Amino acid sequence: MNRDAAKGWREVLWRDRWHLLVLLALLVGLYGRIVPAMVADWLHDPNYSHGLLVPLMAGYFAWQRWPRLALEPVRPDSIGLLLVLAALLLLVFGRAATEYFTMRVSLILLLAGILWFWYGRSLLRLLALPLGFLLLMVPLPYILYDAVAFPLKLLVARFSVLVLKLLGIAVLREGNLIQFPQLVLEVADACSGLRSLMSLLALAVAYAFISQTAPLKRLLIILAAVPIAIITNMFRVVVTGVLAQRYGAAVAEGFFHEFAGLAVFVLALLLLFFLGALLRRWRLS
């Protein structure tokens, strides 16, 4: 039996504090430029502003597991070094290709590998949710973002035009452009639903694990974030189209455009919370 097996993780943490300080210094050296650049993306790119909340929520999930962590014995596992090696290779590949997504993901994998090696598989399993949740803070590569955003824009434009026609409004669609007799509206990236989807997905995961205990209910809330984000953005485009047709293109720009984006996101949150309330009343057999 490993000599650390009967020791708690806090005891081992204190015993190896100097080793961990050296390890922390190495992590700062490896990721000293990568993490600040990611934080800058959160601050300046509206698509990823939810990243500011993700580490806080991950910390909360880790704090929730504190009583179980305190009782969990430490069983170091050398297999964790394979994950450490894989993370370092991912970091090297990312640096060689100047691909920030790969480098940022490697940090989370590296933390998981260190936990696995130093404290064992059982402790890593307890912290799987906080570590996995951190992946939601990593901005997508723009090539992937554009690949998803463009078909979403077409989908939103197509169904918005269908609803507008049902409302009796004369309108045509060409790609992601919605043409009225007096003006043309563009379904831009902000209206595709992807921006709100990424933020809503992060909040849906947090809300699912906070409000529900059954895995199926958690999965339903997380999956529901996708259609909710898309449908609410379709509603935004339809309302904007109706108002723009009646009051002119000015309502599709400036303050109203920003306010509509915020209002639609709040609506999506309310729908998500409503779904969670319904699921809490549903008893699984």
Short mmCIF file of N, CA and C in Angstrom, two decimals, residues 52-139:
data_model
loop_
_atom_site.label_atom_id
_atom_site.label_comp_id
_atom_site.label_asym_id
_atom_site.label_seq_id
_atom_site.Cartn_x
_atom_site.Cartn_y
_atom_site.Cartn_z
N LEU A 52 -15.21 35.45 -17.75
CA LEU A 52 -14.88 36.04 -16.44
C LEU A 52 -15.56 35.29 -15.30
N LEU A 53 -16.73 34.70 -15.56
CA LEU A 53 -17.47 34.00 -14.52
C LEU A 53 -17.07 32.54 -14.38
N VAL A 54 -16.51 31.96 -15.44
CA VAL A 54 -16.25 30.53 -15.44
C VAL A 54 -15.28 30.10 -14.33
N PRO A 55 -14.12 30.76 -14.15
CA PRO A 55 -13.24 30.34 -13.05
C PRO A 55 -13.89 30.48 -11.69
N LEU A 56 -14.73 31.50 -11.50
CA LEU A 56 -15.43 31.67 -10.23
C LEU A 56 -16.39 30.51 -9.98
N MET A 57 -17.13 30.13 -11.01
CA MET A 57 -18.06 29.01 -10.86
C MET A 57 -17.31 27.70 -10.66
N ALA A 58 -16.18 27.53 -11.34
CA ALA A 58 -15.37 26.33 -11.14
C ALA A 58 -14.87 26.27 -9.69
N GLY A 59 -14.47 27.42 -9.15
CA GLY A 59 -14.05 27.48 -7.76
C GLY A 59 -15.19 27.12 -6.82
N TYR A 60 -16.39 27.56 -7.16
CA TYR A 60 -17.56 27.23 -6.34
C TYR A 60 -17.82 25.72 -6.34
N PHE A 61 -17.73 25.11 -7.52
CA PHE A 61 -17.93 23.66 -7.61
C PHE A 61 -16.87 22.91 -6.80
N ALA A 62 -15.62 23.40 -6.85
CA ALA A 62 -14.56 22.77 -6.06
C ALA A 62 -14.85 22.94 -4.56
N TRP A 63 -15.32 24.12 -4.16
CA TRP A 63 -15.65 24.38 -2.75
C TRP A 63 -16.78 23.47 -2.28
N GLN A 64 -17.76 23.21 -3.15
CA GLN A 64 -18.85 22.30 -2.80
C GLN A 64 -18.33 20.90 -2.45
N ARG A 65 -17.24 20.50 -3.07
CA ARG A 65 -16.69 19.17 -2.87
C ARG A 65 -15.68 19.12 -1.73
N TRP A 66 -15.50 20.23 -1.05
CA TRP A 66 -14.49 20.32 0.00
C TRP A 66 -14.64 19.25 1.08
N PRO A 67 -15.86 19.01 1.63
CA PRO A 67 -15.97 17.97 2.66
C PRO A 67 -15.53 16.59 2.18
N ARG A 68 -15.89 16.25 0.94
CA ARG A 68 -15.49 14.95 0.40
C ARG A 68 -13.99 14.91 0.10
N LEU A 69 -13.45 16.06 -0.36
CA LEU A 69 -12.00 16.11 -0.62
C LEU A 69 -11.21 15.90 0.66
N ALA A 70 -11.71 16.47 1.77
CA ALA A 70 -10.99 16.37 3.04
C ALA A 70 -10.90 14.93 3.53
N LEU A 71 -11.87 14.10 3.15
CA LEU A 71 -11.90 12.72 3.61
C LEU A 71 -11.26 11.75 2.63
N GLU A 72 -10.99 12.22 1.43
CA GLU A 72 -10.47 11.34 0.38
C GLU A 72 -8.99 11.06 0.60
N PRO A 73 -8.57 9.79 0.69
CA PRO A 73 -7.14 9.48 0.84
C PRO A 73 -6.38 9.75 -0.44
N VAL A 74 -5.11 10.02 -0.29
CA VAL A 74 -4.24 10.32 -1.44
C VAL A 74 -3.58 9.04 -1.92
N ARG A 75 -3.72 8.79 -3.20
CA ARG A 75 -3.07 7.62 -3.81
C ARG A 75 -2.41 8.07 -5.11
N PRO A 76 -1.18 8.57 -5.03
CA PRO A 76 -0.49 9.04 -6.24
C PRO A 76 -0.47 7.96 -7.32
N ASP A 77 -0.61 8.39 -8.55
CA ASP A 77 -0.72 7.45 -9.68
C ASP A 77 0.20 7.93 -10.80
N SER A 78 1.20 7.13 -11.09
CA SER A 78 2.17 7.53 -12.12
C SER A 78 1.56 7.59 -13.51
N ILE A 79 0.38 6.99 -13.71
CA ILE A 79 -0.28 7.07 -15.02
C ILE A 79 -0.62 8.52 -15.35
N GLY A 80 -0.80 9.33 -14.32
CA GLY A 80 -1.10 10.74 -14.55
C GLY A 80 -0.01 11.46 -15.32
N LEU A 81 1.22 10.92 -15.26
CA LEU A 81 2.32 11.54 -16.02
C LEU A 81 2.06 11.47 -17.53
N LEU A 82 1.31 10.46 -17.98
CA LEU A 82 0.98 10.38 -19.41
C LEU A 82 0.12 11.56 -19.83
N LEU A 83 -0.82 11.95 -18.98
CA LEU A 83 -1.66 13.11 -19.29
C LEU A 83 -0.83 14.39 -19.22
N VAL A 84 0.10 14.46 -18.26
CA VAL A 84 1.00 15.62 -18.18
C VAL A 84 1.81 15.74 -19.46
N LEU A 85 2.34 14.61 -19.92
CA LEU A 85 3.13 14.62 -21.16
C LEU A 85 2.29 15.02 -22.35
N ALA A 86 1.07 14.50 -22.43
CA ALA A 86 0.18 14.85 -23.54
C ALA A 86 -0.13 16.34 -23.53
N ALA A 87 -0.35 16.92 -22.34
CA ALA A 87 -0.65 18.35 -22.23
C ALA A 87 0.55 19.19 -22.66
N LEU A 88 1.74 18.77 -22.28
CA LEU A 88 2.95 19.51 -22.67
C LEU A 88 3.18 19.43 -24.17
N LEU A 89 2.92 18.26 -24.75
CA LEU A 89 3.05 18.14 -26.21
C LEU A 89 2.03 19.02 -26.92
N LEU A 90 0.82 19.11 -26.35
CA LEU A 90 -0.20 19.99 -26.91
C LEU A 90 0.23 21.44 -26.84
N LEU A 91 0.88 21.79 -25.74
CA LEU A 91 1.39 23.16 -25.58
C LEU A 91 2.47 23.46 -26.62
N VAL A 92 3.38 22.53 -26.82
CA VAL A 92 4.45 22.70 -27.80
C VAL A 92 3.87 22.83 -29.21
N PHE A 93 2.89 21.99 -29.52
CA PHE A 93 2.24 22.05 -30.83
C PHE A 93 1.53 23.40 -31.01
N GLY A 94 0.84 23.84 -29.98
CA GLY A 94 0.14 25.11 -30.06
C GLY A 94 1.09 26.27 -30.26
N ARG A 95 2.22 26.25 -29.56
CA ARG A 95 3.21 27.33 -29.75
C ARG A 95 3.78 27.31 -31.15
N ALA A 96 4.06 26.12 -31.66
CA ALA A 96 4.64 26.00 -33.00
C ALA A 96 3.67 26.51 -34.06
N ALA A 97 2.37 26.27 -33.83
CA ALA A 97 1.36 26.68 -34.81
C ALA A 97 0.74 28.03 -34.48
N THR A 98 1.18 28.65 -33.37
CA THR A 98 0.59 29.90 -32.87
C THR A 98 -0.92 29.76 -32.77
N GLU A 99 -1.36 28.67 -32.15
CA GLU A 99 -2.77 28.35 -32.03
C GLU A 99 -3.13 28.44 -30.55
N TYR A 100 -3.81 29.54 -30.18
CA TYR A 100 -4.04 29.81 -28.77
C TYR A 100 -5.04 28.85 -28.14
N PHE A 101 -6.01 28.39 -28.89
CA PHE A 101 -6.99 27.46 -28.34
C PHE A 101 -6.29 26.21 -27.81
N THR A 102 -5.38 25.67 -28.59
CA THR A 102 -4.65 24.47 -28.19
C THR A 102 -3.81 24.73 -26.95
N MET A 103 -3.12 25.86 -26.90
CA MET A 103 -2.29 26.18 -25.75
C MET A 103 -3.12 26.35 -24.49
N ARG A 104 -4.28 26.99 -24.61
CA ARG A 104 -5.12 27.24 -23.44
C ARG A 104 -5.74 25.95 -22.92
N VAL A 105 -6.17 25.08 -23.83
CA VAL A 105 -6.71 23.80 -23.41
C VAL A 105 -5.64 22.95 -22.73
N SER A 106 -4.41 23.08 -23.20
CA SER A 106 -3.32 22.29 -22.60
C SER A 106 -3.14 22.61 -21.13
N LEU A 107 -3.43 23.85 -20.73
CA LEU A 107 -3.30 24.22 -19.31
C LEU A 107 -4.27 23.42 -18.46
N ILE A 108 -5.50 23.28 -18.90
CA ILE A 108 -6.51 22.54 -18.14
C ILE A 108 -6.14 21.06 -18.09
N LEU A 109 -5.67 20.51 -19.21
CA LEU A 109 -5.24 19.12 -19.22
C LEU A 109 -4.03 18.91 -18.33
N LEU A 110 -3.13 19.89 -18.31
CA LEU A 110 -1.94 19.79 -17.46
C LEU A 110 -2.33 19.79 -15.99
N LEU A 111 -3.26 20.64 -15.60
CA LEU A 111 -3.73 20.65 -14.21
C LEU A 111 -4.36 19.31 -13.83
N ALA A 112 -5.14 18.75 -14.76
CA ALA A 112 -5.75 17.45 -14.50
C ALA A 112 -4.69 16.37 -14.35
N GLY A 113 -3.67 16.41 -15.21
CA GLY A 113 -2.59 15.42 -15.13
C GLY A 113 -1.80 15.52 -13.84
N ILE A 114 -1.55 16.74 -13.39
CA ILE A 114 -0.81 16.95 -12.14
C ILE A 114 -1.61 16.41 -10.96
N LEU A 115 -2.92 16.71 -10.93
CA LEU A 115 -3.77 16.18 -9.86
C LEU A 115 -3.78 14.66 -9.87
N TRP A 116 -3.89 14.09 -11.03
CA TRP A 116 -3.90 12.62 -11.16
C TRP A 116 -2.60 12.03 -10.64
N PHE A 117 -1.48 12.59 -11.05
CA PHE A 117 -0.17 12.07 -10.64
C PHE A 117 0.08 12.28 -9.16
N TRP A 118 -0.26 13.47 -8.65
CA TRP A 118 0.13 13.84 -7.29
C TRP A 118 -0.84 13.29 -6.24
N TYR A 119 -2.14 13.27 -6.56
CA TYR A 119 -3.14 12.92 -5.55
C TYR A 119 -3.94 11.67 -5.89
N GLY A 120 -3.93 11.26 -7.15
CA GLY A 120 -4.61 10.02 -7.50
C GLY A 120 -5.88 10.21 -8.29
N ARG A 121 -6.35 9.09 -8.82
CA ARG A 121 -7.51 9.11 -9.72
C ARG A 121 -8.80 9.49 -8.99
N SER A 122 -8.96 9.06 -7.74
CA SER A 122 -10.21 9.34 -7.03
C SER A 122 -10.37 10.83 -6.78
N LEU A 123 -9.27 11.52 -6.46
CA LEU A 123 -9.36 12.97 -6.24
C LEU A 123 -9.63 13.69 -7.56
N LEU A 124 -9.02 13.20 -8.63
CA LEU A 124 -9.28 13.79 -9.94
C LEU A 124 -10.74 13.61 -10.32
N ARG A 125 -11.31 12.46 -9.99
CA ARG A 125 -12.72 12.22 -10.30
C ARG A 125 -13.62 13.20 -9.55
N LEU A 126 -13.28 13.49 -8.30
CA LEU A 126 -14.06 14.44 -7.53
C LEU A 126 -14.01 15.85 -8.12
N LEU A 127 -12.87 16.19 -8.73
CA LEU A 127 -12.69 17.53 -9.28
C LEU A 127 -12.92 17.57 -10.79
N ALA A 128 -13.52 16.51 -11.33
CA ALA A 128 -13.73 16.46 -12.79
C ALA A 128 -14.65 17.58 -13.26
N LEU A 129 -15.71 17.88 -12.49
CA LEU A 129 -16.63 18.94 -12.91
C LEU A 129 -15.96 20.32 -12.92
N PRO A 130 -15.29 20.74 -11.84
CA PRO A 130 -14.62 22.05 -11.90
C PRO A 130 -13.60 22.16 -13.03
N LEU A 131 -12.83 21.09 -13.24
CA LEU A 131 -11.82 21.12 -14.31
C LEU A 131 -12.49 21.13 -15.68
N GLY A 132 -13.50 20.31 -15.87
CA GLY A 132 -14.19 20.29 -17.15
C GLY A 132 -14.91 21.59 -17.44
N PHE A 133 -15.44 22.22 -16.39
CA PHE A 133 -16.14 23.49 -16.56
C PHE A 133 -15.19 24.58 -17.05
N LEU A 134 -13.92 24.49 -16.68
CA LEU A 134 -12.93 25.48 -17.12
C LEU A 134 -12.79 25.51 -18.63
N LEU A 135 -13.13 24.40 -19.30
CA LEU A 135 -13.02 24.39 -20.77
C LEU A 135 -13.94 25.43 -21.41
N LEU A 136 -15.03 25.79 -20.70
CA LEU A 136 -15.98 26.76 -21.26
C LEU A 136 -15.43 28.18 -21.26
N MET A 137 -14.31 28.41 -20.58
CA MET A 137 -13.73 29.75 -20.57
C MET A 137 -12.79 29.98 -21.75
N VAL A 138 -12.47 28.91 -22.49
CA VAL A 138 -11.49 29.01 -23.58
C VAL A 138 -12.18 29.47 -24.86
N PRO A 139 -11.82 30.62 -25.41
CA PRO A 139 -12.42 31.09 -26.67
C PRO A 139 -12.19 30.10 -27.80
#
